[in-house]
């Protein structure tokens, strides 16, 4: 299984889209708190998610608590500041794809911690960033493709 981790996500519609994406691709979604919204948020509910889609979501108090669930985690930190394209990585079962909050991106300390595996989705010159849920979709589908859409 591929793990998708959203670090302190802020916008409920994005998380709603990503819940559905993960349900549709069999990825495991992890939300790392604090969240910028309540899980009761009406905009999250309006994403039209079914009960079984919610069932796959796990919440964690912070990044440290999340990582305690893995013995030797391979973590890809997805950032516009990455040097290597997502197409240059060889993804494996149980890999973790980590994404930053919409307004701030991943904090510098986390980028430093995972500097060997910073992953970038190419964009045209002078572009700022992709929408969070679009970025997750691009990388999850590439990882799942490499695993043979199992
Ligand atoms: C809206 S972006 C954050 C923008 C923030 N102002 C910044 O400069 O990082 C939200 C998240 O989507 C992901 N993302 C967006 N565009 C990306 C790209 N081109 N390559 C890799 N990740 C990207 C990253 O995980 C990022 O933290």
PDB file of C-alpha atoms and ligand atoms in Angstrom:
ATOM      1  CA  UNK A   1       0.000   0.000   0.000  1.00  0.00           C
ATOM      2  CA  UNK A   2       1.095   3.584  -0.657  1.00  0.00           C
ATOM      3  CA  UNK A   3       0.822   6.005   2.254  1.00  0.00           C
ATOM      4  CA  UNK A   4      -0.215   9.607   1.636  1.00  0.00           C
ATOM      5  CA  UNK A   5       0.465  11.986   4.531  1.00  0.00           C
ATOM      6  CA  UNK A   6      -0.934  15.509   4.605  1.00  0.00           C
ATOM      7  CA  UNK A   7       1.008  17.704   7.008  1.00  0.00           C
ATOM      8  CA  UNK A   8      -1.376  20.146   8.730  1.00  0.00           C
ATOM      9  CA  UNK A   9      -3.811  20.514   5.797  1.00  0.00           C
ATOM     10  CA  UNK A  10      -5.852  23.725   5.833  1.00  0.00           C
ATOM     11  CA  UNK A  11      -8.577  23.559   3.179  1.00  0.00           C
ATOM     12  CA  UNK A  12     -11.398  21.025   3.651  1.00  0.00           C
ATOM     13  CA  UNK A  13     -12.254  20.711  -0.050  1.00  0.00           C
ATOM     14  CA  UNK A  14      -8.693  19.619  -0.848  1.00  0.00           C
ATOM     15  CA  UNK A  15      -8.727  16.994   1.889  1.00  0.00           C
ATOM     16  CA  UNK A  16     -12.143  15.845   0.624  1.00  0.00           C
ATOM     17  CA  UNK A  17     -10.753  15.385  -2.896  1.00  0.00           C
ATOM     18  CA  UNK A  18      -7.748  13.510  -1.521  1.00  0.00           C
ATOM     19  CA  UNK A  19      -9.932  11.198   0.610  1.00  0.00           C
ATOM     20  CA  UNK A  20     -11.738  10.159  -2.570  1.00  0.00           C
ATOM     21  CA  UNK A  21      -8.482   9.837  -4.523  1.00  0.00           C
ATOM     22  CA  UNK A  22      -7.013   7.551  -1.868  1.00  0.00           C
ATOM     23  CA  UNK A  23     -10.177   5.470  -1.707  1.00  0.00           C
ATOM     24  CA  UNK A  24     -10.069   5.078  -5.500  1.00  0.00           C
ATOM     25  CA  UNK A  25      -6.411   4.081  -5.670  1.00  0.00           C
ATOM     26  CA  UNK A  26      -6.188   2.012  -2.476  1.00  0.00           C
ATOM     27  CA  UNK A  27      -3.748   4.450  -0.875  1.00  0.00           C
ATOM     28  CA  UNK A  28      -3.792   4.931   2.901  1.00  0.00           C
ATOM     29  CA  UNK A  29      -4.420   8.541   3.903  1.00  0.00           C
ATOM     30  CA  UNK A  30      -2.893  10.055   7.055  1.00  0.00           C
ATOM     31  CA  UNK A  31      -3.823  13.506   8.355  1.00  0.00           C
ATOM     32  CA  UNK A  32      -1.173  15.054  10.573  1.00  0.00           C
ATOM     33  CA  UNK A  33      -2.672  17.481  13.091  1.00  0.00           C
ATOM     34  CA  UNK A  34      -3.415  20.262  13.724  1.00  0.00           C
ATOM     35  CA  UNK A  35      -5.898  20.474  10.847  1.00  0.00           C
ATOM     36  CA  UNK A  36      -7.113  23.853   9.630  1.00  0.00           C
ATOM     37  CA  UNK A  37     -10.742  22.660   9.800  1.00  0.00           C
ATOM     38  CA  UNK A  38     -13.012  20.380  11.755  1.00  0.00           C
ATOM     39  CA  UNK A  39     -13.722  16.904  10.402  1.00  0.00           C
ATOM     40  CA  UNK A  40     -17.393  17.878  10.800  1.00  0.00           C
ATOM     41  CA  UNK A  41     -16.872  20.715   8.322  1.00  0.00           C
ATOM     42  CA  UNK A  42     -19.817  21.062   5.958  1.00  0.00           C
ATOM     43  CA  UNK A  43     -17.523  21.705   3.000  1.00  0.00           C
ATOM     44  CA  UNK A  44     -15.773  18.423   3.722  1.00  0.00           C
ATOM     45  CA  UNK A  45     -19.158  16.701   3.886  1.00  0.00           C
ATOM     46  CA  UNK A  46     -20.222  18.303   0.626  1.00  0.00           C
ATOM     47  CA  UNK A  47     -17.353  16.486  -1.084  1.00  0.00           C
ATOM     48  CA  UNK A  48     -20.007  13.727  -1.190  1.00  0.00           C
ATOM     49  CA  UNK A  49     -17.903  11.057   0.425  1.00  0.00           C
ATOM     50  CA  UNK A  50     -19.313   7.660   1.283  1.00  0.00           C
ATOM     51  CA  UNK A  51     -18.850   5.980   4.626  1.00  0.00           C
ATOM     52  CA  UNK A  52     -16.316   3.490   3.269  1.00  0.00           C
ATOM     53  CA  UNK A  53     -14.170   6.321   1.916  1.00  0.00           C
ATOM     54  CA  UNK A  54     -13.957   7.884   5.400  1.00  0.00           C
ATOM     55  CA  UNK A  55     -12.979   4.555   6.851  1.00  0.00           C
ATOM     56  CA  UNK A  56      -9.485   4.707   5.357  1.00  0.00           C
ATOM     57  CA  UNK A  57      -8.489   8.030   6.954  1.00  0.00           C
ATOM     58  CA  UNK A  58      -6.127   7.987   9.937  1.00  0.00           C
ATOM     59  CA  UNK A  59      -5.329  11.004  12.105  1.00  0.00           C
ATOM     60  CA  UNK A  60      -2.065  11.576  13.989  1.00  0.00           C
ATOM     61  CA  UNK A  61      -1.209  14.130  16.691  1.00  0.00           C
ATOM     62  CA  UNK A  62       2.005  15.184  14.921  1.00  0.00           C
ATOM     63  CA  UNK A  63       4.692  13.985  12.498  1.00  0.00           C
ATOM     64  CA  UNK A  64       6.668  12.160  15.205  1.00  0.00           C
ATOM     65  CA  UNK A  65       3.649  10.149  16.325  1.00  0.00           C
ATOM     66  CA  UNK A  66       2.841   9.326  12.710  1.00  0.00           C
ATOM     67  CA  UNK A  67       6.373   8.077  11.956  1.00  0.00           C
ATOM     68  CA  UNK A  68       6.356   5.852  15.056  1.00  0.00           C
ATOM     69  CA  UNK A  69       4.070   3.507  13.118  1.00  0.00           C
ATOM     70  CA  UNK A  70       6.875   2.619  10.684  1.00  0.00           C
ATOM     71  CA  UNK A  71      10.108   0.753  11.353  1.00  0.00           C
ATOM     72  CA  UNK A  72      12.203   1.972   8.405  1.00  0.00           C
ATOM     73  CA  UNK A  73      10.063   4.489   6.586  1.00  0.00           C
ATOM     74  CA  UNK A  74      10.978   5.714   3.104  1.00  0.00           C
ATOM     75  CA  UNK A  75       9.595   9.220   2.986  1.00  0.00           C
ATOM     76  CA  UNK A  76       9.277  11.381  -0.083  1.00  0.00           C
ATOM     77  CA  UNK A  77       8.675  15.021   0.827  1.00  0.00           C
ATOM     78  CA  UNK A  78       6.808  16.669  -2.037  1.00  0.00           C
ATOM     79  CA  UNK A  79       7.826  20.280  -2.540  1.00  0.00           C
ATOM     80  CA  UNK A  80       8.279  22.898  -5.234  1.00  0.00           C
ATOM     81  CA  UNK A  81      11.800  23.218  -3.760  1.00  0.00           C
ATOM     82  CA  UNK A  82      12.721  19.656  -4.750  1.00  0.00           C
ATOM     83  CA  UNK A  83      15.557  19.177  -7.254  1.00  0.00           C
ATOM     84  CA  UNK A  84      14.491  15.777  -8.569  1.00  0.00           C
ATOM     85  CA  UNK A  85      11.351  15.067 -10.580  1.00  0.00           C
ATOM     86  CA  UNK A  86       8.769  12.598  -9.250  1.00  0.00           C
ATOM     87  CA  UNK A  87       9.402  10.553 -12.412  1.00  0.00           C
ATOM     88  CA  UNK A  88      13.005   9.903 -11.317  1.00  0.00           C
ATOM     89  CA  UNK A  89      12.046   7.944  -8.201  1.00  0.00           C
ATOM     90  CA  UNK A  90      11.430   4.233  -7.962  1.00  0.00           C
ATOM     91  CA  UNK A  91       8.467   3.802  -5.639  1.00  0.00           C
ATOM     92  CA  UNK A  92       7.883   0.706  -3.547  1.00  0.00           C
ATOM     93  CA  UNK A  93       5.155  -0.744  -1.366  1.00  0.00           C
ATOM     94  CA  UNK A  94       4.779   1.125   1.942  1.00  0.00           C
ATOM     95  CA  UNK A  95       6.440   4.305   0.700  1.00  0.00           C
ATOM     96  CA  UNK A  96       5.194   7.508   2.322  1.00  0.00           C
ATOM     97  CA  UNK A  97       4.344  10.544   0.194  1.00  0.00           C
ATOM     98  CA  UNK A  98       4.368  13.640   2.400  1.00  0.00           C
ATOM     99  CA  UNK A  99       2.671  16.897   1.340  1.00  0.00           C
ATOM    100  CA  UNK A 100       2.651  20.364   2.916  1.00  0.00           C
ATOM    101  CA  UNK A 101      -0.116  22.772   3.906  1.00  0.00           C
ATOM    102  CA  UNK A 102      -1.722  24.908   1.197  1.00  0.00           C
ATOM    103  CA  UNK A 103      -0.553  28.351   2.367  1.00  0.00           C
ATOM    104  CA  UNK A 104       2.918  27.503   3.698  1.00  0.00           C
ATOM    105  CA  UNK A 105       4.222  24.312   2.162  1.00  0.00           C
ATOM    106  CA  UNK A 106       6.383  21.952   4.266  1.00  0.00           C
ATOM    107  CA  UNK A 107       8.450  23.694   7.000  1.00  0.00           C
ATOM    108  CA  UNK A 108      12.207  24.152   6.405  1.00  0.00           C
ATOM    109  CA  UNK A 109      13.084  21.718   9.219  1.00  0.00           C
ATOM    110  CA  UNK A 110      11.141  18.904   7.571  1.00  0.00           C
ATOM    111  CA  UNK A 111      12.673  19.671   4.161  1.00  0.00           C
ATOM    112  CA  UNK A 112      16.103  19.444   5.790  1.00  0.00           C
ATOM    113  CA  UNK A 113      15.243  16.143   7.473  1.00  0.00           C
ATOM    114  CA  UNK A 114      14.264  14.537   4.148  1.00  0.00           C
ATOM    115  CA  UNK A 115      16.662  16.403   1.846  1.00  0.00           C
ATOM    116  CA  UNK A 116      17.769  13.193   0.058  1.00  0.00           C
ATOM    117  CA  UNK A 117      14.224  12.510  -1.146  1.00  0.00           C
ATOM    118  CA  UNK A 118      12.678  15.880  -1.951  1.00  0.00           C
ATOM    119  CA  UNK A 119      10.378  15.311  -4.862  1.00  0.00           C
ATOM    120  CA  UNK A 120       9.244  17.919  -7.369  1.00  0.00           C
ATOM    121  CA  UNK A 121       6.511  17.952 -10.007  1.00  0.00           C
ATOM    122  CA  UNK A 122       7.878  19.952 -12.947  1.00  0.00           C
ATOM    123  CA  UNK A 123       6.151  23.242 -13.767  1.00  0.00           C
ATOM    124  CA  UNK A 124       6.821  25.997 -16.271  1.00  0.00           C
ATOM    125  CA  UNK A 125       9.228  28.772 -15.275  1.00  0.00           C
ATOM    126  CA  UNK A 126       7.792  31.341 -12.836  1.00  0.00           C
ATOM    127  CA  UNK A 127       4.984  29.024 -11.698  1.00  0.00           C
ATOM    128  CA  UNK A 128       4.327  29.088  -7.946  1.00  0.00           C
ATOM    129  CA  UNK A 129       2.763  25.762  -7.079  1.00  0.00           C
ATOM    130  CA  UNK A 130       0.048  23.275  -7.947  1.00  0.00           C
ATOM    131  CA  UNK A 131      -3.120  22.884  -5.941  1.00  0.00           C
ATOM    132  CA  UNK A 132      -2.488  20.382  -3.123  1.00  0.00           C
ATOM    133  CA  UNK A 133      -5.042  17.816  -4.290  1.00  0.00           C
ATOM    134  CA  UNK A 134      -3.741  17.987  -7.864  1.00  0.00           C
ATOM    135  CA  UNK A 135      -0.162  17.467  -6.667  1.00  0.00           C
ATOM    136  CA  UNK A 136      -1.218  14.435  -4.612  1.00  0.00           C
ATOM    137  CA  UNK A 137      -3.089  12.954  -7.601  1.00  0.00           C
ATOM    138  CA  UNK A 138      -0.082  13.273  -9.904  1.00  0.00           C
ATOM    139  CA  UNK A 139       2.346  11.555  -7.543  1.00  0.00           C
ATOM    140  CA  UNK A 140      -0.044   8.879  -6.247  1.00  0.00           C
ATOM    141  CA  UNK A 141      -0.889   7.809  -9.788  1.00  0.00           C
ATOM    142  CA  UNK A 142       2.770   7.622 -10.766  1.00  0.00           C
ATOM    143  CA  UNK A 143       3.599   5.544  -7.677  1.00  0.00           C
ATOM    144  CA  UNK A 144       0.612   3.264  -8.281  1.00  0.00           C
ATOM    145  CA  UNK A 145       1.512   2.925 -11.983  1.00  0.00           C
ATOM    146  CA  UNK A 146       5.014   1.796 -10.992  1.00  0.00           C
ATOM    147  CA  UNK A 147       3.427  -0.822  -8.723  1.00  0.00           C
ATOM    148  CA  UNK A 148       1.423  -2.140 -11.694  1.00  0.00           C
ATOM    149  CA  UNK A 149      -1.935  -0.647 -10.541  1.00  0.00           C
ATOM    150  CA  UNK A 150      -2.179  -3.440  -7.993  1.00  0.00           C
TER     151      UNK A 150
HETATM  152  C1  LIG B   1      -0.210  24.844  -2.589  1.00  0.00           C
HETATM  153  S1  LIG B   1       1.240  23.965  -2.305  1.00  0.00           S
HETATM  154  C2  LIG B   1       2.143  24.983  -1.126  1.00  0.00           C
HETATM  155  C3  LIG B   1       2.579  26.304  -1.644  1.00  0.00           C
HETATM  156  C4  LIG B   1       3.521  27.045  -0.697  1.00  0.00           C
HETATM  157  N1  LIG B   1       3.300  28.438  -0.847  1.00  0.00           N
HETATM  158  C5  LIG B   1       4.968  26.698  -1.005  1.00  0.00           C
HETATM  159  O1  LIG B   1       5.682  27.575  -1.491  1.00  0.00           O
HETATM  160  O2  LIG B   1       5.417  25.582  -0.770  1.00  0.00           O
HETATM  161  C6  LIG B   1       0.744  22.687  -1.211  1.00  0.00           C
HETATM  162  C7  LIG B   1       1.566  21.426  -1.308  1.00  0.00           C
HETATM  163  O3  LIG B   1       1.352  20.837  -2.591  1.00  0.00           O
HETATM  164  C8  LIG B   1       2.526  20.154  -2.994  1.00  0.00           C
HETATM  165  N2  LIG B   1       2.978  20.720  -4.276  1.00  0.00           N
HETATM  166  C9  LIG B   1       2.400  21.720  -4.984  1.00  0.00           C
HETATM  167  N3  LIG B   1       3.064  21.934  -6.126  1.00  0.00           N
HETATM  168  C10 LIG B   1       4.085  21.026  -6.161  1.00  0.00           C
HETATM  169  C11 LIG B   1       5.142  20.736  -7.077  1.00  0.00           C
HETATM  170  N4  LIG B   1       5.287  21.409  -8.226  1.00  0.00           N
HETATM  171  N5  LIG B   1       5.999  19.752  -6.773  1.00  0.00           N
HETATM  172  C12 LIG B   1       5.879  19.031  -5.628  1.00  0.00           C
HETATM  173  N6  LIG B   1       4.916  19.278  -4.715  1.00  0.00           N
HETATM  174  C13 LIG B   1       4.031  20.260  -4.973  1.00  0.00           C
HETATM  175  C14 LIG B   1       3.565  20.339  -1.880  1.00  0.00           C
HETATM  176  O4  LIG B   1       3.535  19.232  -1.003  1.00  0.00           O
HETATM  177  C15 LIG B   1       3.059  21.596  -1.196  1.00  0.00           C
HETATM  178  O5  LIG B   1       3.504  21.669   0.141  1.00  0.00           O
END
